[in-house]
Short mmCIF file of C-alpha atoms and ligand atoms in Angstrom, two decimals:
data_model
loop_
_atom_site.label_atom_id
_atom_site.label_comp_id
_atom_site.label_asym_id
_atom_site.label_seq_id
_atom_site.Cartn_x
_atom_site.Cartn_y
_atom_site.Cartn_z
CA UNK A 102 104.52 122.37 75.90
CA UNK A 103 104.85 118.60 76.11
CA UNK A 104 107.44 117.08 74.24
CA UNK A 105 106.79 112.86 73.89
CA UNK A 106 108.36 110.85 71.12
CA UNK A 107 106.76 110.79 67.60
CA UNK A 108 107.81 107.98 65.55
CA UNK A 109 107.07 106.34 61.87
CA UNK A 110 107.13 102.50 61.47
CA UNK A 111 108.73 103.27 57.91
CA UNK A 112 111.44 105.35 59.30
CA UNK A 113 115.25 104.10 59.25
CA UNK A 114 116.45 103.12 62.33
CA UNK A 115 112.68 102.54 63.63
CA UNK A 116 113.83 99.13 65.12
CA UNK A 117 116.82 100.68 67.60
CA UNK A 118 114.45 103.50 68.34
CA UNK A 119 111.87 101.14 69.49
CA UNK A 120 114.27 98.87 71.69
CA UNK A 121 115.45 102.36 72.87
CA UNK A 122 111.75 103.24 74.11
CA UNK A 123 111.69 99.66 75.59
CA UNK A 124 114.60 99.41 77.40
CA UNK A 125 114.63 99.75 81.06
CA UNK A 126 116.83 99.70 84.19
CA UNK A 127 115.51 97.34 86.80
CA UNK A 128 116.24 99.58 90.37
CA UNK A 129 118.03 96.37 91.29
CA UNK A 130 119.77 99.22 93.51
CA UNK A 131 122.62 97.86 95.41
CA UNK A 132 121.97 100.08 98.30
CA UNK A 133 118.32 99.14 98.75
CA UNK A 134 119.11 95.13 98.30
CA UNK A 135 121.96 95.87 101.09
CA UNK A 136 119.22 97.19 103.15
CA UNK A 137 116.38 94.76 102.81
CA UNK A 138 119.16 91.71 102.99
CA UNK A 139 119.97 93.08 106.59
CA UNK A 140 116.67 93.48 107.60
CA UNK A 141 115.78 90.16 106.14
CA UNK A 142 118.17 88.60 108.65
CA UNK A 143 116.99 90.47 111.44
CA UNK A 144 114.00 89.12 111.18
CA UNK A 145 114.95 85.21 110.91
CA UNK A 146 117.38 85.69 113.67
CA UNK A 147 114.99 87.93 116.13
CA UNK A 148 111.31 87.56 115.06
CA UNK A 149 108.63 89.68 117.03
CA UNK A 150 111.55 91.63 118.40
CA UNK A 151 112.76 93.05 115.41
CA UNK A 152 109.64 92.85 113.57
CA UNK A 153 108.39 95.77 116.24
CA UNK A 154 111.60 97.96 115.83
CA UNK A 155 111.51 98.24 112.51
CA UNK A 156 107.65 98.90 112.34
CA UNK A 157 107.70 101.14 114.95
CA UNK A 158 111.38 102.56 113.41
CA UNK A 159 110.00 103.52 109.61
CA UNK A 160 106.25 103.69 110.31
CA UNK A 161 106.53 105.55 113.44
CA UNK A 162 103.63 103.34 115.67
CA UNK A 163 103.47 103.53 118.91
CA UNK A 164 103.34 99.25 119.95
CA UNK A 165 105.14 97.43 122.44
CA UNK A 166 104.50 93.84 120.97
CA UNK A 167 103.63 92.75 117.23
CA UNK A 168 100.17 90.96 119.12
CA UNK A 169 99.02 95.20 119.41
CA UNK A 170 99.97 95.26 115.21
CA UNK A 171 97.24 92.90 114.61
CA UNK A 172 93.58 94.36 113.80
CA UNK A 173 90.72 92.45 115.61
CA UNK A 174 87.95 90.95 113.32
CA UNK A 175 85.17 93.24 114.24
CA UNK A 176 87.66 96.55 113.36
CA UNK A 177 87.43 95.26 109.66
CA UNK A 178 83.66 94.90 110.41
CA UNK A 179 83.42 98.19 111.24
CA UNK A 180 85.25 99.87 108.53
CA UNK A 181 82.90 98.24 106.03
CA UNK A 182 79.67 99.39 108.21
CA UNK A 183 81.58 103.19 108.39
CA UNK A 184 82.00 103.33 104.61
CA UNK A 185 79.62 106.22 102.35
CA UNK A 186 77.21 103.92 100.81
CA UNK A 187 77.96 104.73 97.52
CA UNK A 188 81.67 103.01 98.27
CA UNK A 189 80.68 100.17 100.02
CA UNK A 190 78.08 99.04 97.08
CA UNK A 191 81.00 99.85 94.14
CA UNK A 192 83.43 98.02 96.10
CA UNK A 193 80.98 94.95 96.89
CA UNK A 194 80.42 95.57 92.88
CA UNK A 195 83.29 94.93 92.30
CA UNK A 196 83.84 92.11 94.27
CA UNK A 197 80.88 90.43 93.05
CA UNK A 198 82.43 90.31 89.29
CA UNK A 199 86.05 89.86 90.20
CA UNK A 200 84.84 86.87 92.06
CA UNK A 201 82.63 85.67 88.99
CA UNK A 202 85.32 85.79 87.12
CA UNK A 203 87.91 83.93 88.82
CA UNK A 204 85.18 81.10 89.79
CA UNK A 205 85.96 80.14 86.16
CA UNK A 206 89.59 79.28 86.46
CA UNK A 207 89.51 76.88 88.97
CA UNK A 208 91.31 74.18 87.77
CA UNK A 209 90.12 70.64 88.54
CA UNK A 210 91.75 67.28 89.62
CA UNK A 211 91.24 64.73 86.72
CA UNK A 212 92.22 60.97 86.08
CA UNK A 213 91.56 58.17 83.86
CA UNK A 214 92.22 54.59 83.77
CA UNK A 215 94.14 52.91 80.97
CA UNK A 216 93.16 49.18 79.70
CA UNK A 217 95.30 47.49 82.38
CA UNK A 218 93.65 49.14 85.05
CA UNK A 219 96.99 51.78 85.64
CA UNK A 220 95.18 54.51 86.58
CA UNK A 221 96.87 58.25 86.56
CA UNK A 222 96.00 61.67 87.10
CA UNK A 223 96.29 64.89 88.09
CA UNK A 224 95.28 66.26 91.57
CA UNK A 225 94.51 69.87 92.48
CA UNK A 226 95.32 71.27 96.23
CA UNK A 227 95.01 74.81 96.87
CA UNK A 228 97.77 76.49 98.94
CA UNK A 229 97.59 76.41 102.47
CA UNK A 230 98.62 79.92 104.02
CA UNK A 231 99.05 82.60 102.02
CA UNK A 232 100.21 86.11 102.30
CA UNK A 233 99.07 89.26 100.86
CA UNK A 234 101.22 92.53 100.83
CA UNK A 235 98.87 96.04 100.70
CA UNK A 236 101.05 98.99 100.06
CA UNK A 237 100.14 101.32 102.35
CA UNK A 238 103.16 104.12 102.55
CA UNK A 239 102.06 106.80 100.60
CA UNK A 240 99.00 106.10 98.85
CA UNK A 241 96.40 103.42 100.14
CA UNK A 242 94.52 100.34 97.23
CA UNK A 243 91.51 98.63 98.05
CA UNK A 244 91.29 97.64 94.50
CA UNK A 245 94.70 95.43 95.19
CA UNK A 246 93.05 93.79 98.08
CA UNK A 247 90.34 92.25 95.34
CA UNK A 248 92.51 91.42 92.66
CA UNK A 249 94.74 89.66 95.49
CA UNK A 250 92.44 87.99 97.86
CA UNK A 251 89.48 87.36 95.70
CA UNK A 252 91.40 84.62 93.46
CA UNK A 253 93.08 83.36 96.74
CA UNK A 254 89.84 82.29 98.47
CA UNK A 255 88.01 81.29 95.39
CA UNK A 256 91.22 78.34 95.12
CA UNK A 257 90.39 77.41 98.86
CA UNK A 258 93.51 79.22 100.53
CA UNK A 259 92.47 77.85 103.92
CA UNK A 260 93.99 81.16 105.68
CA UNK A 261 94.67 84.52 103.69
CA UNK A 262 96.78 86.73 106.18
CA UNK A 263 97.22 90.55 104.97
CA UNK A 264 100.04 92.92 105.68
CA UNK A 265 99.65 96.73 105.49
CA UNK A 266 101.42 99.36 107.00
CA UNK A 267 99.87 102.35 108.48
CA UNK A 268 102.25 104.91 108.81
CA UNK A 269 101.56 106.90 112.10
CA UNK A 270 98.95 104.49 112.76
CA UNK A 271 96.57 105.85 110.18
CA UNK A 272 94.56 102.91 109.15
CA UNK A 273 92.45 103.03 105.71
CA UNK A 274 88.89 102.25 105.76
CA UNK A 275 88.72 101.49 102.28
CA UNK A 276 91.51 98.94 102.66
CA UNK A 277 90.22 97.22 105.39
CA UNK A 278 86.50 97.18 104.12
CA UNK A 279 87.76 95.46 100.91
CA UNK A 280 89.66 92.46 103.58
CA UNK A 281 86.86 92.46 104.88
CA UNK A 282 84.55 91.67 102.20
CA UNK A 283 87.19 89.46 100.58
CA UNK A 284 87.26 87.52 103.99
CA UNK A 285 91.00 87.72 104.83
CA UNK A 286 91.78 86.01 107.94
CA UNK A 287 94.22 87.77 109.95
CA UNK A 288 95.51 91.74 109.53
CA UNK A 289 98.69 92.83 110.79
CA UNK A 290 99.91 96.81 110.26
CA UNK A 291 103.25 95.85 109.20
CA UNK A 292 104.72 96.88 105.81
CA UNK A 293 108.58 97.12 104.27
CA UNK A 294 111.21 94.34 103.85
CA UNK A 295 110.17 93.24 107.26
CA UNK A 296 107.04 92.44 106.78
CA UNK A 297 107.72 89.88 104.28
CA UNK A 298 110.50 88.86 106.16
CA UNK A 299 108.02 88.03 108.78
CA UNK A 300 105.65 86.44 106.77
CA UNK A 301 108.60 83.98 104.66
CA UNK A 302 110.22 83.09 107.84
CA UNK A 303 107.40 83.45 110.38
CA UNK A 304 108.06 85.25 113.97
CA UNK A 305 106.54 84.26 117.43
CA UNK A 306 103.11 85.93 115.80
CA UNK A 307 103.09 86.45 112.21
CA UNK A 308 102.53 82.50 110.80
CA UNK A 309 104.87 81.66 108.15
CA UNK A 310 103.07 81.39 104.97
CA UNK A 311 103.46 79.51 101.78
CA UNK A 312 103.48 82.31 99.08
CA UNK A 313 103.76 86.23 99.27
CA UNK A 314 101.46 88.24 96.61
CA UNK A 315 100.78 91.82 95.94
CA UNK A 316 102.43 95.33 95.38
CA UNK A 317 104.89 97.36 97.01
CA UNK A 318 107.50 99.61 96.53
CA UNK A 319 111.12 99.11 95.82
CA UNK A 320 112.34 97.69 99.45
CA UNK A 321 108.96 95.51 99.18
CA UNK A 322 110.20 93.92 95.57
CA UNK A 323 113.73 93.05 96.52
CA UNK A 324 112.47 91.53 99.80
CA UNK A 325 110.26 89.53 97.65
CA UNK A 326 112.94 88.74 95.47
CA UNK A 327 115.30 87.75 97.85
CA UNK A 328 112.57 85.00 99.92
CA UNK A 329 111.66 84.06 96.80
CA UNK A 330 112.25 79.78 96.76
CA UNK A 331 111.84 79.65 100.43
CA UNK A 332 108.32 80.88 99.77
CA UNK A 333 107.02 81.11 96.40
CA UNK A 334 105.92 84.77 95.07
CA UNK A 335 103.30 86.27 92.79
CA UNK A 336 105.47 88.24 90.32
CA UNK A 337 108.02 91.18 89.92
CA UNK A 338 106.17 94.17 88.96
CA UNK A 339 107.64 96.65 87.00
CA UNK A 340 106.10 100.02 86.34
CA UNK A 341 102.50 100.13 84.43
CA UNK A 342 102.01 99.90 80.44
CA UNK A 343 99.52 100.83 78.32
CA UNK A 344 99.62 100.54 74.47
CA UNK A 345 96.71 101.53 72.31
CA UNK A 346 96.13 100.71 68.81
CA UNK A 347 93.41 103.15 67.28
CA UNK A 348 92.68 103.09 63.95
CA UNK A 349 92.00 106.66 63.82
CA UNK A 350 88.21 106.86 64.63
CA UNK A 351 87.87 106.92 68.44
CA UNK A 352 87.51 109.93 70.38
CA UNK A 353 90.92 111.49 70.23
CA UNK A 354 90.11 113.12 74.22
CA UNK A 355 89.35 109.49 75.03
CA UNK A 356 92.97 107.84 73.96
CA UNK A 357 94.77 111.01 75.18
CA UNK A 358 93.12 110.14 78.64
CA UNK A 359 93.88 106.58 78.69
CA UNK A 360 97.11 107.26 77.89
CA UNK A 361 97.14 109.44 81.39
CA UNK A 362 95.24 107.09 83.04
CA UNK A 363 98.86 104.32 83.02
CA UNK A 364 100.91 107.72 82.71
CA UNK A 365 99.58 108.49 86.18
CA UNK A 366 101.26 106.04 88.07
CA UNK A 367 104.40 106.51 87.85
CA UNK A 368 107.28 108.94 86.28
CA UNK A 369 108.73 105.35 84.67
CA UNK A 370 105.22 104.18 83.53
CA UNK A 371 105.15 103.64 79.87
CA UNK A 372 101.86 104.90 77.45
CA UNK A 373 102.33 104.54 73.58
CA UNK A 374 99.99 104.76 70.72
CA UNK A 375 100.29 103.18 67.50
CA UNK A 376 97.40 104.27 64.64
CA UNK A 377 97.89 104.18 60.65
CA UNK A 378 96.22 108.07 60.58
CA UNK A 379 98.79 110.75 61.03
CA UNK A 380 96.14 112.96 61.54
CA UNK A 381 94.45 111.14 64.39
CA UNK A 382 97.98 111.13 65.95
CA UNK A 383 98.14 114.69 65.69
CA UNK A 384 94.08 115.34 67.27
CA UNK A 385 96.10 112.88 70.08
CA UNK A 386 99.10 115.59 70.88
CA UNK A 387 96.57 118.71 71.00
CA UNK A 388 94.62 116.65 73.16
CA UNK A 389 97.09 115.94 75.13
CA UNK A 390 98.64 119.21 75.72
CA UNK A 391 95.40 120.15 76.46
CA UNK A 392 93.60 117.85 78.93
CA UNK A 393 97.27 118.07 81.02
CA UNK A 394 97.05 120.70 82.84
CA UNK A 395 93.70 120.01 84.17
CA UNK A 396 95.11 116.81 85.58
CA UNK A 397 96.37 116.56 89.30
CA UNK A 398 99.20 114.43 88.68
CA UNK A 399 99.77 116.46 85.53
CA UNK A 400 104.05 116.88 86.81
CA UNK A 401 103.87 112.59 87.10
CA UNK A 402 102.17 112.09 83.25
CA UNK A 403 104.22 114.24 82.32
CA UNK A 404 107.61 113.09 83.41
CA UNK A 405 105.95 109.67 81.89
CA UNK A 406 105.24 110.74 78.56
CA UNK A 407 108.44 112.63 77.61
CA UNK A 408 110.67 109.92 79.46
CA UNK A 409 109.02 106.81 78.04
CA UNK A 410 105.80 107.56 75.85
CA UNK A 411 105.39 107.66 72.37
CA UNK A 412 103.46 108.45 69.20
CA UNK A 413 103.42 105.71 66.62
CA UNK A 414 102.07 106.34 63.31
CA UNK A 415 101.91 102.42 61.94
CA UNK A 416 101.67 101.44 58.11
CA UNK A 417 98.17 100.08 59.02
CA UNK A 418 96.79 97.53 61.71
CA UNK A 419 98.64 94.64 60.62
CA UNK A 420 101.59 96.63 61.18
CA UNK A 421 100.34 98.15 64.82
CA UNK A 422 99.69 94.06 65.62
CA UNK A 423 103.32 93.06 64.62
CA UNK A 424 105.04 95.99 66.92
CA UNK A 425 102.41 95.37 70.09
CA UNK A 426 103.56 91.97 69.83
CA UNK A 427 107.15 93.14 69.86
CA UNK A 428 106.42 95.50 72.89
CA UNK A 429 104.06 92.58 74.61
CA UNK A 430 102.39 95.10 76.95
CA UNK A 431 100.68 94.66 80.50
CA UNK A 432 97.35 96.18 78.98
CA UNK A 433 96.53 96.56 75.19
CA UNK A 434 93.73 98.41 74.10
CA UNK A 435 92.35 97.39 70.35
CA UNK A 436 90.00 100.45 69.85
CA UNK A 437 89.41 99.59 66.33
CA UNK A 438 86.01 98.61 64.64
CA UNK A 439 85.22 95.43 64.95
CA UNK A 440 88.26 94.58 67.10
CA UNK A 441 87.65 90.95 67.56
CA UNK A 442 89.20 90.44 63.87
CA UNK A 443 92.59 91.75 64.94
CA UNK A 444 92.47 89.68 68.28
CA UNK A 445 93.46 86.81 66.76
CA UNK A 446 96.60 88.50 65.64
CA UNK A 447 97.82 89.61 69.11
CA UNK A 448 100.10 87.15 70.77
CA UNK A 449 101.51 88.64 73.52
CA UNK A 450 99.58 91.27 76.10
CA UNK A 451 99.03 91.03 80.29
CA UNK A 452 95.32 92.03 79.28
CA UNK A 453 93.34 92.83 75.87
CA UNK A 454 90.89 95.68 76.04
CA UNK A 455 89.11 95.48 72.90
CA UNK A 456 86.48 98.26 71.12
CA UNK A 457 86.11 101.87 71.44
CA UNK A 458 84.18 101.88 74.91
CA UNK A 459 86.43 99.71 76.68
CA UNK A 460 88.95 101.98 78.81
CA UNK A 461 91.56 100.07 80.46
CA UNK A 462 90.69 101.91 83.57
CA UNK A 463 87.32 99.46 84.01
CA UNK A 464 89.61 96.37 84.04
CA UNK A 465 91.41 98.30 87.00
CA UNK A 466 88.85 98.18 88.89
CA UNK A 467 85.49 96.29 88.29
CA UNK A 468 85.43 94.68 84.90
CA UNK A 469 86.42 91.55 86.39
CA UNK A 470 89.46 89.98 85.32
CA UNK A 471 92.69 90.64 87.16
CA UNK A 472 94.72 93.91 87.40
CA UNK A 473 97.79 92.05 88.74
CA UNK A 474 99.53 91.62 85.29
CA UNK A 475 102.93 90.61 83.44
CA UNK A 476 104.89 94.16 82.78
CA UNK A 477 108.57 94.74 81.04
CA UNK A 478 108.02 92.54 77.98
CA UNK A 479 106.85 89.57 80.35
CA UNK A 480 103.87 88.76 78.63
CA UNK A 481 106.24 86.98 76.23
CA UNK A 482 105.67 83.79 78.69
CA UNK A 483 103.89 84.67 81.85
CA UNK A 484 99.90 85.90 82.66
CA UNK A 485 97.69 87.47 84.59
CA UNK A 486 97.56 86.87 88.76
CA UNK A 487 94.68 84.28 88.75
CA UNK A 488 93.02 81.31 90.81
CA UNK A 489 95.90 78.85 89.05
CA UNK A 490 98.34 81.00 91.02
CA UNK A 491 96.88 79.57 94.08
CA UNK A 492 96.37 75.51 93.35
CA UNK A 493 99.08 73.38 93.11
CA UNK A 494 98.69 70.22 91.25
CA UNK A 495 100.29 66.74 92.14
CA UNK A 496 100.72 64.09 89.61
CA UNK A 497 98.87 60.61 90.86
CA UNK A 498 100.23 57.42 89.22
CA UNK A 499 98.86 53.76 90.78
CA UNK A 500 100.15 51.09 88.52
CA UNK A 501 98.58 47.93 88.33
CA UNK A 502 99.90 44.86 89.05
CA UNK A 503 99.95 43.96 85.27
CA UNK A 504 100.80 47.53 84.23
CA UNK A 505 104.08 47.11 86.52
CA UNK A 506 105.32 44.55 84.49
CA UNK A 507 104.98 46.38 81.08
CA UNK A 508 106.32 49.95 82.95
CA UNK A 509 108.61 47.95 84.57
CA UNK A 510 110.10 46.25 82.12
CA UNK A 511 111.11 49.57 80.51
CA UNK A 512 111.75 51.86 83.28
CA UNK A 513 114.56 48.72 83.89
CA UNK A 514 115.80 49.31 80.34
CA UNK A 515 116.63 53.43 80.69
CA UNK A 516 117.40 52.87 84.44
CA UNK A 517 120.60 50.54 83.19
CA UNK A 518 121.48 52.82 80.84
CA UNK A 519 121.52 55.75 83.26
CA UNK A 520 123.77 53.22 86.11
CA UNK A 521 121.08 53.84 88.17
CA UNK A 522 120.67 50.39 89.21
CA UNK A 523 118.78 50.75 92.21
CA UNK A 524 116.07 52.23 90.18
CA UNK A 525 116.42 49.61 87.64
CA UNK A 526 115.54 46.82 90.76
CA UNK A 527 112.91 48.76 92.07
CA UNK A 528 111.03 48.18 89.08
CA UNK A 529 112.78 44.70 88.34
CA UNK A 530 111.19 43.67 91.96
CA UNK A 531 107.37 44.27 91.30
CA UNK A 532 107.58 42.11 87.87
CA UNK A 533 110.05 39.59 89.00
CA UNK A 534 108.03 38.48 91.81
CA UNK A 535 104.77 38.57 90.47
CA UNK A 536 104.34 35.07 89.36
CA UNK A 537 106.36 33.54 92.79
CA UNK A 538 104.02 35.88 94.89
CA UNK A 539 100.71 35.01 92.64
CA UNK A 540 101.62 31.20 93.44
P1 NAD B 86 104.81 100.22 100.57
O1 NAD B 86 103.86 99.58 101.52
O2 NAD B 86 105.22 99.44 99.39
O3 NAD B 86 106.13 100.62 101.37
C1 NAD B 86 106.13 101.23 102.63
C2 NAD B 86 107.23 100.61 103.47
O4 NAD B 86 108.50 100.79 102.84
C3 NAD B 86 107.40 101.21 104.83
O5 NAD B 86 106.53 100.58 105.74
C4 NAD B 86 108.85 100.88 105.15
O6 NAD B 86 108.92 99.71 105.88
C5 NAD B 86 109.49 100.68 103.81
N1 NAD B 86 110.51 101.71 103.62
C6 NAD B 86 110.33 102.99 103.24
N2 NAD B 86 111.51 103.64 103.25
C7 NAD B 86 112.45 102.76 103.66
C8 NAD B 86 113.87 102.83 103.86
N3 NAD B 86 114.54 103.95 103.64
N4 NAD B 86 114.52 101.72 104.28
C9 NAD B 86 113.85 100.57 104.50
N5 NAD B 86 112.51 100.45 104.33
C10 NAD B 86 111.82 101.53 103.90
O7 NAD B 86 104.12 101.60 100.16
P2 NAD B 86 104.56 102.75 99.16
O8 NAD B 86 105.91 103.27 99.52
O9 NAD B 86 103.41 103.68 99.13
O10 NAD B 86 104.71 102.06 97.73
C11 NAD B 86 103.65 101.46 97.08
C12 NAD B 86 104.14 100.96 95.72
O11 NAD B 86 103.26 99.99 95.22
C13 NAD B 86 104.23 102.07 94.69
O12 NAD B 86 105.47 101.93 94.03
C14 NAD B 86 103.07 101.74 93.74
O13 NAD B 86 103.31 102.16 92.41
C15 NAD B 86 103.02 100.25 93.85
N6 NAD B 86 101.73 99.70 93.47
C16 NAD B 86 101.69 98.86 92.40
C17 NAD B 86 100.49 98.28 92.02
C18 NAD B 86 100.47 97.33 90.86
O14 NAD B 86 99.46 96.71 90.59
N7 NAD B 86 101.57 97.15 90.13
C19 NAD B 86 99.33 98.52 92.72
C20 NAD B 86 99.39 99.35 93.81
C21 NAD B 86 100.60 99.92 94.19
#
């Protein structure tokens, strides 16, 4: 029988329980970090050469120069053309909305002029070379490849280049179709540490990019981690969330399920309900103990549940609201009636899921918005992987000639008072010499 964590808002003590549920040990693991530095340094010291030793070392390829680890353009082709039709329409599908979506975040440059003519502004470039990390060692995600690429080229990354390792040369259709659909520029079977070692530093073929997105497993986070300010990087994902606030009137087989479907991932994942109905809570367990053991990864949502789950039973939905804020989740599902009125009252969640049909697995995949999302409380102050995480924006400031005397006059003042005198004669100059110079 499964044993996860059943806990009352009202209880004593419900506080430290909660933090207890919550808490959780970044693998900063010394060992792995010692690793991935070394590697790391390889890489910047011997490009290609090490590049290929340690590809052909922990994916076991058979190459004799990184040039033979990059796919041509027509192999993506053809994995798209190979595909069942049924998966080639559900992944264009899903393309098609992901990219809808995003098209709506662009940001755009904007200005205006002030009564002196001083004109300022703000100025939108997107990124020039980006690179996108596939995880490809055990298990392979075309859906990552969207949520990745999509928002890239909608920004106007001018060149998109993909890393994926294929262990024992075992390349992934589905993978490849989705780059190829997403129109990713350049493929290269490379995965680990030194893969984005290649792509921070750059080798004799892997370009050097300007940002590293997407998954990857622990050696694949601390390399990120550690290249992180020489390039800049998506986020650090921890394992997936779900929290679901039911009011007691949804399909109890539903919850239990989406409850799996986060449990799934990972032994570390976290899935917790929080409902007013101790009833409903109970309808939850059976259904849990009973859908389990028809479930594949039934030893994985397991492990989950009993190490990190829980069942909440909340004073009422005011009180569910207060503790999801608390817990700021990567996805939070409101399956409620009428859910919109308790929207307002959620602050902090990666992504909002809100009525009875909405399962948290359709914003995984084809819903549209992003699956890349804040986890481990990070929702507190970060969002969702979008289109903004690809434009940088520039400040423009052209002064006028009378503006530069006002401005100046000032920036003089704080400039002095900061000894920075230089500065304070750099803006002295432009008004000083207006009238000589107008003469
Ligand atoms: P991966 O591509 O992340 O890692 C494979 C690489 O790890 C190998 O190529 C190798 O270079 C390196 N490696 C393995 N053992 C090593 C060792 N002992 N020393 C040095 N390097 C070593 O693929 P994976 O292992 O399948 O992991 C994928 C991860 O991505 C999983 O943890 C999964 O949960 C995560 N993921 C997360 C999301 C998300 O949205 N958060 C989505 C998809 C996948």
């Amino acid at each position: 029988m499964i044993q996860i964590k059943r806990l009352r808002s009202t209880d004593v003590g419900f506080n430290d329980a909660v933090e207890k549920l919550l808490a959780f040990e970044d693998a900063q693991d010394a060992l792995i970090y010692a690793t991935v530095s070394a590697i790391l340094a390889d890489i910047k010291k011997r490009g290609d050469k090490a590049l290929l030793e340690y590809t052909l070392r922990f994916d076991h390829l058979d190459a004799t120069a990184v040039a033979e680890l990059e796919l041509p353009h027509d192999r993506l082709q053809e994995s798209l053309r190979k595909l069942p039709v049924e998966r080639r329409d559900a992944l264009e599908y899903a393309a098609r909305r992901v990219r809808a979506y995003h098209e709506k975040q662009l940001l755009q440059s904007w200005s205006y002029t002030e009564p002196d003519g001083t004109l300022l502004g703000q100025k939108i470039t997107p990124l020039d070379r980006v690179g996108l990390y596939v995880p490809g060692g055990k298990a392979s995600y075309p859906s990552s490849v969207l949520m990745n690429a999509i928002p890239a080229k909608v920004a106007g990354v001018s060149e998109l280049i993909m890393v994926v390792p294929t262990p024992g040369g075992d390349t992934n259709d589905l993978v490849l179709a989705a780059a190829a659909i997403c129109g990713v520029d350049r493929v290269f079977t490379v995965g680990g540490a030194q893969a984005v070692g290649a792509l921070a530093y750059g080798t004799q073929t892997v370009p050097r990019v300007d940002k590293i997105v997407g998954p990857g497993n622990a050696y694949v986070a601390a390399a990120k981690r550690c290249v992180f300010g020489i390039v800049g990087i998506d986020m650090l994902a921890g394992p997936s969330e779900i929290l679901v606030i039911c009011d007691g009137k949804t399909n109890p087989d539903w919850i239990a399920m989406d409850l799996f479907s986060q449990a799934e991932h990972d032994e570390l994942a976290q899935a917790i309900l929080l409902s007013p109905d101790a009833r409903f809570i109970d309808d939850v367990a059976t259904s849990i103990a009973r859908q389990l053991e028809a479930m594949p990864r039934k030893t994985v949502i397991r492990a989950s549940l009993e190490n990190r789950g829980a069942l909440i039973q909340v004073r009422d939905l005011d009180d569910a609201c207060a503790i999801a804020n608390r817990i700021a989740p990567e996805h939070l599902e409101l399956s409620v009636g009428q859910p919109e009125k308790w929207l307002d009252k959620i602050r902090h969640a990666g992504a909002i899921f809100l009525g009875r049909h909405t399962s948290e697995a359709l914003g995984d995949y084809c819903a549209g918005p992003n699956h890349v999302l804040p986890t481990s409380r990070t929702a507190r102050f970060s969002s969702p992987l979008g289109v903004y995480d690809f434009q940088k924006r520039s400040s423009i400031i052209q002064v006028s000639e009378s503006g530069s005397a006002e401005l100046g006059k000032i920036a003089s003042i704080l400039a002095r008072g900061e000894g920075l005198q230089a500065h304070a004669m750099s803006a002295e100059y432009r008004f000083m010499n207006l009238t000589e110079r107008n003469d």
